[in-house]
Amino acid sequence: MSTLQYFDYPGFGEQSKASLNYSQAVRIDNRIEISGQGGWDRETGEFPEDLAKEVDQAFDNVEHAIKHAGGTGWDQVYKTRVFITIPLDDIAEHLGRNLKLRCKNHGPLASAIQVVGLLKTSRVEIEAIAHVA
């Protein structure tokens, strides 16, 4: 039977666990699932005003959560789900740029869903699933 191991990285992750009781990642055997990661600064919880920087930071936060759970990063991600509060046309370039940069040897499954709102001023949040060999 699988054992669930939950992970909360320092700063935003630990604060979210304390205030809302949710974890940033769970490891189930050879799989790591990541909670939605926005473009927040992991120490301050603040969001950049620049959209490109927000998207880059969200991708960085996904990688940080994967590594904190024992993975290596985006090279292990096989599925993503991206929630956005703005039209896809306004953010697609930044999403594509990051996927090409971080997933050089594969293209993970991806879905983008436009939603009414996310945390504070967030315009993007990324969930990911990684396979750990």
Short mmCIF file of C-alpha atoms in Angstrom, two decimals:
data_model
loop_
_atom_site.label_atom_id
_atom_site.label_comp_id
_atom_site.label_asym_id
_atom_site.label_seq_id
_atom_site.Cartn_x
_atom_site.Cartn_y
_atom_site.Cartn_z
CA MET A 1 0.00 0.00 0.00
CA SER A 2 1.23 3.50 -0.84
CA THR A 3 2.33 5.90 1.83
CA LEU A 4 1.52 9.57 1.37
CA GLN A 5 4.30 12.01 2.22
CA TYR A 6 3.31 15.68 2.38
CA PHE A 7 5.70 18.60 1.90
CA ASP A 8 5.57 22.32 2.67
CA TYR A 9 8.52 24.47 1.70
CA PRO A 10 9.68 27.27 4.04
CA GLY A 11 7.97 30.64 3.82
CA PHE A 12 4.77 30.66 1.78
CA GLY A 13 4.37 26.88 1.98
CA GLU A 14 4.59 26.71 5.76
CA GLN A 15 2.35 29.78 6.12
CA SER A 16 -0.31 28.19 3.87
CA LYS A 17 -0.16 24.99 5.90
CA ALA A 18 -0.59 26.90 9.17
CA SER A 19 -3.39 29.20 8.01
CA LEU A 20 -5.32 27.08 5.49
CA ASN A 21 -4.14 23.52 6.28
CA TYR A 22 -3.08 22.51 2.78
CA SER A 23 0.26 21.18 1.54
CA GLN A 24 2.38 22.27 -1.41
CA ALA A 25 3.22 18.73 -2.55
CA VAL A 26 2.44 15.10 -1.93
CA ARG A 27 4.61 12.16 -2.91
CA ILE A 28 2.87 8.89 -3.69
CA ASP A 29 5.40 6.18 -4.54
CA ASN A 30 7.12 7.42 -7.72
CA ARG A 31 4.76 10.36 -8.30
CA ILE A 32 4.84 13.92 -6.94
CA GLU A 33 1.73 16.08 -7.22
CA ILE A 34 2.07 19.82 -6.72
CA SER A 35 -0.62 22.18 -5.41
CA GLY A 36 -1.31 25.22 -7.54
CA GLN A 37 1.74 27.46 -7.50
CA GLY A 38 1.27 31.13 -8.21
CA GLY A 39 3.91 33.69 -9.00
CA TRP A 40 4.37 34.68 -5.37
CA ASP A 41 7.67 35.44 -3.74
CA ARG A 42 8.18 32.43 -1.46
CA GLU A 43 9.45 34.59 1.42
CA THR A 44 7.12 37.61 1.28
CA GLY A 45 4.05 36.22 -0.50
CA GLU A 46 4.03 39.28 -2.78
CA PHE A 47 3.28 39.11 -6.51
CA PRO A 48 5.24 40.93 -9.23
CA GLU A 49 3.33 43.48 -11.29
CA ASP A 50 5.03 42.35 -14.51
CA LEU A 51 3.17 39.41 -16.08
CA ALA A 52 6.31 37.74 -17.48
CA LYS A 53 7.96 37.83 -14.05
CA GLU A 54 4.82 36.42 -12.41
CA VAL A 55 4.70 33.49 -14.84
CA ASP A 56 8.44 32.85 -14.47
CA GLN A 57 8.08 32.85 -10.67
CA ALA A 58 5.12 30.44 -10.82
CA PHE A 59 7.27 28.04 -12.86
CA ASP A 60 10.13 28.52 -10.37
CA ASN A 61 7.74 27.75 -7.50
CA VAL A 62 6.61 24.51 -9.17
CA GLU A 63 10.22 23.42 -9.54
CA HIS A 64 11.00 24.40 -5.95
CA ALA A 65 8.04 22.35 -4.66
CA ILE A 66 9.10 19.33 -6.73
CA LYS A 67 12.67 19.53 -5.44
CA HIS A 68 11.46 19.99 -1.87
CA ALA A 69 9.53 16.70 -2.27
CA GLY A 70 12.61 14.85 -3.54
CA GLY A 71 12.32 15.30 -7.29
CA THR A 72 14.70 16.96 -9.72
CA GLY A 73 12.36 19.51 -11.31
CA TRP A 74 10.58 20.18 -14.57
CA ASP A 75 12.40 17.34 -16.36
CA GLN A 76 10.10 14.97 -14.43
CA VAL A 77 6.81 16.83 -15.03
CA TYR A 78 4.43 14.95 -17.32
CA LYS A 79 1.20 16.89 -16.73
CA THR A 80 0.27 20.49 -15.96
CA ARG A 81 -2.95 22.32 -15.30
CA VAL A 82 -2.73 26.11 -15.55
CA PHE A 83 -5.40 28.39 -14.12
CA ILE A 84 -5.45 31.94 -15.50
CA THR A 85 -7.55 35.03 -14.81
CA ILE A 86 -6.75 36.73 -18.12
CA PRO A 87 -7.31 35.61 -21.72
CA LEU A 88 -4.99 32.82 -22.86
CA ASP A 89 -3.79 34.99 -25.75
CA ASP A 90 -2.34 37.46 -23.21
CA ILE A 91 -0.27 34.86 -21.37
CA ALA A 92 0.38 32.02 -23.86
CA GLU A 93 3.76 33.40 -24.95
CA HIS A 94 5.06 33.38 -21.36
CA LEU A 95 3.70 29.89 -20.67
CA GLY A 96 5.16 28.48 -23.89
CA ARG A 97 8.54 30.14 -23.30
CA ASN A 98 8.79 28.56 -19.85
CA LEU A 99 7.71 25.11 -21.03
CA LYS A 100 10.28 25.16 -23.84
CA LEU A 101 13.01 26.36 -21.47
CA ARG A 102 12.26 23.94 -18.64
CA CYS A 103 11.06 20.84 -20.54
CA LYS A 104 13.75 20.63 -23.22
CA ASN A 105 13.43 16.89 -23.85
CA HIS A 106 9.67 16.47 -23.69
CA GLY A 107 6.37 18.30 -23.86
CA PRO A 108 4.16 17.59 -20.84
CA LEU A 109 0.41 17.29 -21.08
CA ALA A 110 -1.15 20.70 -20.50
CA SER A 111 -4.53 22.26 -19.89
CA ALA A 112 -5.30 25.95 -19.40
CA ILE A 113 -8.48 27.01 -17.62
CA GLN A 114 -9.65 30.60 -17.33
CA VAL A 115 -11.12 31.33 -13.89
CA VAL A 116 -12.76 34.31 -12.22
CA GLY A 117 -10.11 34.79 -9.55
CA LEU A 118 -7.03 33.45 -7.80
CA LEU A 119 -5.13 34.41 -4.64
CA LYS A 120 -4.79 38.19 -4.21
CA THR A 121 -3.61 39.72 -7.51
CA SER A 122 -2.45 36.44 -9.04
CA ARG A 123 -3.10 35.95 -12.75
CA VAL A 124 -1.66 32.44 -13.05
CA GLU A 125 -1.48 29.29 -10.94
CA ILE A 126 0.13 26.03 -12.05
CA GLU A 127 -0.54 22.50 -10.83
CA ALA A 128 1.90 19.79 -11.90
CA ILE A 129 2.41 16.05 -11.66
CA ALA A 130 5.92 14.61 -11.86
CA HIS A 131 7.17 11.05 -12.27
CA VAL A 132 10.17 10.22 -10.11
CA ALA A 133 12.20 7.30 -11.47
#
